[in-house]
CSV table of C-alpha atoms and ligand atoms in Angstrom, one decimal:
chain,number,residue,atom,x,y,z
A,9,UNK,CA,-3.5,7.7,2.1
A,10,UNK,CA,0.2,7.1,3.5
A,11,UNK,CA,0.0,7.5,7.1
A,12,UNK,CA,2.9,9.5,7.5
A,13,UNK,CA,3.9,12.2,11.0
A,14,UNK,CA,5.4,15.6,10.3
A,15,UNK,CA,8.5,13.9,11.9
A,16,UNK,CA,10.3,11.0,10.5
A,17,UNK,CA,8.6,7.7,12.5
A,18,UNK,CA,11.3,6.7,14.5
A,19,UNK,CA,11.0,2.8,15.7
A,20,UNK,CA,13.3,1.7,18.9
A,21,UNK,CA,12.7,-1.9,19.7
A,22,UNK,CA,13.0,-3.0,23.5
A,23,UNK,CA,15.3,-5.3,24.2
A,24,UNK,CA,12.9,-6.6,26.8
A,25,UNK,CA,11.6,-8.9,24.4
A,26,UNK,CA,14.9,-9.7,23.0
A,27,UNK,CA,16.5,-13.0,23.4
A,28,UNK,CA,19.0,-12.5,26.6
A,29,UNK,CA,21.0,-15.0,25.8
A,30,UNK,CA,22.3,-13.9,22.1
A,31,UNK,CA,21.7,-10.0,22.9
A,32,UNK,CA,24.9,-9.4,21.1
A,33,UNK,CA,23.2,-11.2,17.4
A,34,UNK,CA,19.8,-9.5,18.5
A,35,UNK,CA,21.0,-6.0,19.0
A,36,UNK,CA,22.9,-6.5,15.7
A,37,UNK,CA,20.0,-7.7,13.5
A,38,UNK,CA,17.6,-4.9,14.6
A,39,UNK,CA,20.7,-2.1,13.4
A,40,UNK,CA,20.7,-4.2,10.3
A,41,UNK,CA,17.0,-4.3,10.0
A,42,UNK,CA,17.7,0.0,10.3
A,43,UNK,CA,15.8,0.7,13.2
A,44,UNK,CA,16.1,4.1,14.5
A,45,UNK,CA,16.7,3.3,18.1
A,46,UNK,CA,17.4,0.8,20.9
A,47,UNK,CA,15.0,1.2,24.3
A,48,UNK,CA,16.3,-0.3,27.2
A,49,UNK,CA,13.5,-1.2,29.5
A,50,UNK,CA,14.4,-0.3,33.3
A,51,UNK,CA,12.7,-1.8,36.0
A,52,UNK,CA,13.5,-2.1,39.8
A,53,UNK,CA,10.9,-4.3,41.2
A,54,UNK,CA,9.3,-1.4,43.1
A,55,UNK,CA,8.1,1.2,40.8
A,56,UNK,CA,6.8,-1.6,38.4
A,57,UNK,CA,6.9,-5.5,39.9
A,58,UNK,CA,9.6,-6.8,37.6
A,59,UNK,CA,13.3,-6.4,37.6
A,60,UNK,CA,15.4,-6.0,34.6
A,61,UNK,CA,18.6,-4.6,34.8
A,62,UNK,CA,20.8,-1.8,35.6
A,63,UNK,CA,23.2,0.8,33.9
A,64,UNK,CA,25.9,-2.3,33.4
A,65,UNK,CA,23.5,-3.2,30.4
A,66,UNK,CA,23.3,0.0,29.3
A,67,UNK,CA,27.3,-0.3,29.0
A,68,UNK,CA,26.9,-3.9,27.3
A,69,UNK,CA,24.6,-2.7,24.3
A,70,UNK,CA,26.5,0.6,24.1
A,71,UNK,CA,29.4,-1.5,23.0
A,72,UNK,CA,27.4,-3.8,20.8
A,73,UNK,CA,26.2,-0.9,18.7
A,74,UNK,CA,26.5,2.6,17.1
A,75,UNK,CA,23.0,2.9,17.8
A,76,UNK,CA,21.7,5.9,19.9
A,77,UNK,CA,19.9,4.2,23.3
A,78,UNK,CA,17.0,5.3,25.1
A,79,UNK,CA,17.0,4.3,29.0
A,80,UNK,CA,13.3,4.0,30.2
A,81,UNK,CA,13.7,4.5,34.0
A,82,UNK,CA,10.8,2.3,35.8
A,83,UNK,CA,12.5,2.8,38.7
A,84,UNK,CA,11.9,4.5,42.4
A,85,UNK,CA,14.1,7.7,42.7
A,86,UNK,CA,15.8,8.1,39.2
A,87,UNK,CA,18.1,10.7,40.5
A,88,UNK,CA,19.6,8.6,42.4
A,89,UNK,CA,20.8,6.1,38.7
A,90,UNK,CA,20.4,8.5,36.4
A,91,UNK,CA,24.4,9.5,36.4
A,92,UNK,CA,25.5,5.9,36.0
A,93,UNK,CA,23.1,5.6,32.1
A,94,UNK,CA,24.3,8.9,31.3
A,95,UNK,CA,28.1,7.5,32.0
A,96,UNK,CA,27.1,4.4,30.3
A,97,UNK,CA,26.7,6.2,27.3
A,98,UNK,CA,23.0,6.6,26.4
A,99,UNK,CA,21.5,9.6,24.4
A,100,UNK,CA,18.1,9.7,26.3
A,101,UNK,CA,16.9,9.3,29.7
A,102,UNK,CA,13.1,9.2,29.9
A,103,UNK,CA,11.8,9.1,33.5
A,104,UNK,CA,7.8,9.0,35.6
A,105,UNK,CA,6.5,11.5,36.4
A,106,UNK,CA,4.9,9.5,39.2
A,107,UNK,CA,8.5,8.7,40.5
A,108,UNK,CA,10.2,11.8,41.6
A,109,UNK,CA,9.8,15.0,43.6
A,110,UNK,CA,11.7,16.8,41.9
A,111,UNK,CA,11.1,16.0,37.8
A,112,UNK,CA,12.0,19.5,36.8
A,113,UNK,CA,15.6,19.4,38.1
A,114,UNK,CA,16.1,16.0,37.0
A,115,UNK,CA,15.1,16.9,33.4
A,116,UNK,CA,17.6,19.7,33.6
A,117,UNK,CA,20.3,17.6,34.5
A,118,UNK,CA,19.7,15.0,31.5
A,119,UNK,CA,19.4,17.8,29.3
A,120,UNK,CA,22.9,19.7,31.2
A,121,UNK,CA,24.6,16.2,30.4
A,122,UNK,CA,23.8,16.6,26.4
A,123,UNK,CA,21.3,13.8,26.9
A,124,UNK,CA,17.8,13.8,25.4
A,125,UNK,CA,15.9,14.1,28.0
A,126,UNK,CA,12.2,12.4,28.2
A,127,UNK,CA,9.2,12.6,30.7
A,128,UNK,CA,6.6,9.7,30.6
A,129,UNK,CA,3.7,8.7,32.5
A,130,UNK,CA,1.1,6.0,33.1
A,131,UNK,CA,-1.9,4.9,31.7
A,132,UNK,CA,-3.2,6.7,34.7
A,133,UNK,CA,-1.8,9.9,35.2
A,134,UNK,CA,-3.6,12.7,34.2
A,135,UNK,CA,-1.2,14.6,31.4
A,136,UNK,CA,-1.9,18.0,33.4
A,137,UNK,CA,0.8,16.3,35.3
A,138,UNK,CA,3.5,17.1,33.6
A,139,UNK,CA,2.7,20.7,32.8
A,140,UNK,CA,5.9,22.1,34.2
A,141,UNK,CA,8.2,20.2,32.5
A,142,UNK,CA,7.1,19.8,28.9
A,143,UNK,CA,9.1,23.2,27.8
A,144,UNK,CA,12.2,21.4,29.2
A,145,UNK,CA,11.8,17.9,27.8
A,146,UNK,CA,12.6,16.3,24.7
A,147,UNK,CA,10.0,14.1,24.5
A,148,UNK,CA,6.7,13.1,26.1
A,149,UNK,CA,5.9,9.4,26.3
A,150,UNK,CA,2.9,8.5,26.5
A,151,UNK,CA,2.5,4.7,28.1
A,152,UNK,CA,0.2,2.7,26.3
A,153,UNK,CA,-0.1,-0.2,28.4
A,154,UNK,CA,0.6,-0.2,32.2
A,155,UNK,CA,4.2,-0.8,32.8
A,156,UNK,CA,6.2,-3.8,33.9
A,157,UNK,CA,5.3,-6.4,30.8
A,158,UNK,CA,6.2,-6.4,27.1
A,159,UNK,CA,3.7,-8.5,24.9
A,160,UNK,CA,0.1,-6.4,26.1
A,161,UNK,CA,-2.8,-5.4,24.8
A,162,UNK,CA,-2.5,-1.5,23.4
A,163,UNK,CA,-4.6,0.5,25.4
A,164,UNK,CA,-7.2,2.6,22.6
A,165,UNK,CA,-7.6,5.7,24.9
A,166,UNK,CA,-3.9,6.5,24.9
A,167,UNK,CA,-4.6,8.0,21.4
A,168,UNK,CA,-6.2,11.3,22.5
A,169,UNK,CA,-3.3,11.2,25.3
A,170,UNK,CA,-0.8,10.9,22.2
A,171,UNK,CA,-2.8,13.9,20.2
A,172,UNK,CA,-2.9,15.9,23.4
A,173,UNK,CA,0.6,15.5,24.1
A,174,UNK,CA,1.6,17.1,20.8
A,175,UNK,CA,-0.6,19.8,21.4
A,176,UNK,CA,1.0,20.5,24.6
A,177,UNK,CA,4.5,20.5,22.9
A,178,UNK,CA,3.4,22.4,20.3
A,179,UNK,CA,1.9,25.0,22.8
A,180,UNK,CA,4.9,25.7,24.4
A,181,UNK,CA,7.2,26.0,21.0
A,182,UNK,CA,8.3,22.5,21.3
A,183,UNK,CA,7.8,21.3,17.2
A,184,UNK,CA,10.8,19.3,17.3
A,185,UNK,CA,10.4,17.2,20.4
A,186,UNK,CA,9.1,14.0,20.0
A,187,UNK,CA,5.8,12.7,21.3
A,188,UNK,CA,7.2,8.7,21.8
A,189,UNK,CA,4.5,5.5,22.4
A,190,UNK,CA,5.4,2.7,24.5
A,191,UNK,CA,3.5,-0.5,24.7
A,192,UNK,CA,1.3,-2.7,22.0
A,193,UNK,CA,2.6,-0.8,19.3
A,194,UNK,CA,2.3,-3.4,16.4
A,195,UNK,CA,1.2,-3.4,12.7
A,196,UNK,CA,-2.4,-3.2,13.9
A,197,UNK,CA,-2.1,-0.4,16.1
A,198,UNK,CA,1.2,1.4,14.9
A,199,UNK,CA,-1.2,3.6,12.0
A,200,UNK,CA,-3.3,5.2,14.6
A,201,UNK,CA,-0.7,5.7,16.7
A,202,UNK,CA,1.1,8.0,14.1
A,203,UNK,CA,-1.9,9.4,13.0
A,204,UNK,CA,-2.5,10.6,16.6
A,205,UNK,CA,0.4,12.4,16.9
A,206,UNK,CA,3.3,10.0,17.7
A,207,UNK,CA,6.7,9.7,15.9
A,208,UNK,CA,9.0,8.3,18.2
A,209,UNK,CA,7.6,4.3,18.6
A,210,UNK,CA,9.0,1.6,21.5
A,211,UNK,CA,8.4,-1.8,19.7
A,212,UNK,CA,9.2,-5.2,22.0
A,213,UNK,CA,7.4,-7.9,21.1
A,214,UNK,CA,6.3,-6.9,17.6
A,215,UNK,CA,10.0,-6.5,16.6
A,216,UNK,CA,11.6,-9.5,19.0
A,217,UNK,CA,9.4,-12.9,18.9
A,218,UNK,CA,9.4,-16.2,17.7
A,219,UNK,CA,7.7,-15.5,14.6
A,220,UNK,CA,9.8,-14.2,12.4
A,221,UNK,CA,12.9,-12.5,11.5
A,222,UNK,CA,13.6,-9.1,13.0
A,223,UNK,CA,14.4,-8.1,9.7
A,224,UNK,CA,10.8,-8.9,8.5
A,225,UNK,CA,9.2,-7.8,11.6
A,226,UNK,CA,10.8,-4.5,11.3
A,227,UNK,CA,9.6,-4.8,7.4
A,228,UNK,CA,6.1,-5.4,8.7
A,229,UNK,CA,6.0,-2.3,10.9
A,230,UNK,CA,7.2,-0.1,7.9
A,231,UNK,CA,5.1,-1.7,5.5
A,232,UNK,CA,1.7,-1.3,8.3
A,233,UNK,CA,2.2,2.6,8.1
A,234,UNK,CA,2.7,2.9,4.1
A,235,UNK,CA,-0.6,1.0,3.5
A,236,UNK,CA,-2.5,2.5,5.9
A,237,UNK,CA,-6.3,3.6,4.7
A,238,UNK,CA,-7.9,6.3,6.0
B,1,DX5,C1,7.0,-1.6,29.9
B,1,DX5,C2,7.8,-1.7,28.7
B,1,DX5,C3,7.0,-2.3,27.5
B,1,DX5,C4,7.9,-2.6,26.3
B,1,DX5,C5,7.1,-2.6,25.1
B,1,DX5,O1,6.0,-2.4,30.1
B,1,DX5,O2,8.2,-0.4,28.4
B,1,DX5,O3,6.0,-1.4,27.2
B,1,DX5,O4,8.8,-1.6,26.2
B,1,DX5,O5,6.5,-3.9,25.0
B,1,DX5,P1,5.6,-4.3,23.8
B,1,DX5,O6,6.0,-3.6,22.6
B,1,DX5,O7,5.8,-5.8,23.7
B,1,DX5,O8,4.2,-3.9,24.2
């Protein structure tokens, strides 16, 4: 059986695990190699340990490619950087749950801007969390590895997270938003994952490393959801 989701899979690689120092030739291989996406991973060394980088980058890739870019928000008090990504010129915002009082208004001004707007959450966060905002999202994401790191271990209980998050988009007349995946998703993992529920896939180190081309390991994650076996 072809593991296939309802929605087209979409894979964004991370640029996390990207090669910082030829972004330009990285960012264009992976639009060559047809992915769907690019994820910028956004950390402020409070809400997650590491720092990455700010909306500048977002303006750097926007002008490498044609791309749509996500902005993942691991950051303390989104509202107060979400303006600078959406005037950067990415097409989603996803933010935590965890780290904002007010998610609901912040999802309605991502959405007001004509941006997709996303809610994620940790490993730890009960998805009764985010209740109140799933009518007004575009996407859950579900984390499936605590974040901060690219390169770890998928973590196997996120896949009733990922089938319960569809339900609860579903529930509320939400077919068409995505239910996205972030962390571990590689050819071993990435057939459950859609089987679960997911469409929308965050891919660092199975799509940027030192193994191969991006090409093939893009080729690899296509392949791992054709031949899936039930
Ligand atoms: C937070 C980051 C990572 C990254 C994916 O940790 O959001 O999850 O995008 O990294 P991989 O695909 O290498 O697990």
């Amino acid at each position: 059986m072809t593991v296939t989701a309802s929605r087209p899979v979409q894979i964004a690689p991370s640029i996390l695990s990207a090669d910082w120092t030829r972004l330009a030739e990285q960012v264009a291989d992976a639009e060559a190699a047809n992915v769907d996406w690019i994820t910028l991973d956004v950390m402020d060394g409070n809400f997650v340990p590491p720092i990455t980088f700010g909306a500048q980058m977002a303006s750097a890739v926007r002008s490498l490619t044609e791309l749509p870019i996500e902005a993942h928000l691991m950051v303390e008090h989104p509202e107060d950087h979400i303006g600078d990504f959406i005037a950067a010129g990415v097409n989603c915002v996803t933010i935590h749950i965890e780290s904002t009082r007010h998610p609901h208004r912040l999802l309605q001004q991502i959405a007001a801007a004509g941006v997709e707007a996303g809610v994620t959450l940790n490993p730890g966060t009960p998805l009764t969390e985010i209740d109140a905002v799933v009518p007004i999202c575009d996407r859950i994401q579900i984390m499936s590895v605590n974040p901060g790191w690219g390169g770890q271990q998928f973590i196997p209980e996120s896949l009733q997270r990922i089938a319960q998050a569809r339900r609860m988009l579903d529930a509320c007349g939400r077919e068409q938003a995505h239910v996205a995946v972030d962390g571990g998703v590689n050819e071993s993992t990435i057939a459950a994952i859609v089987e679960a529920g997911a469409n929308w896939l965050v891919a660092g180190s199975a799509v940027f490393n030192d193994r191969e081309s991006i090409a093939d390991a893009v080729a690899r994650l296509r392949r791992a959801l054709t031949n899936a076996q039930p």
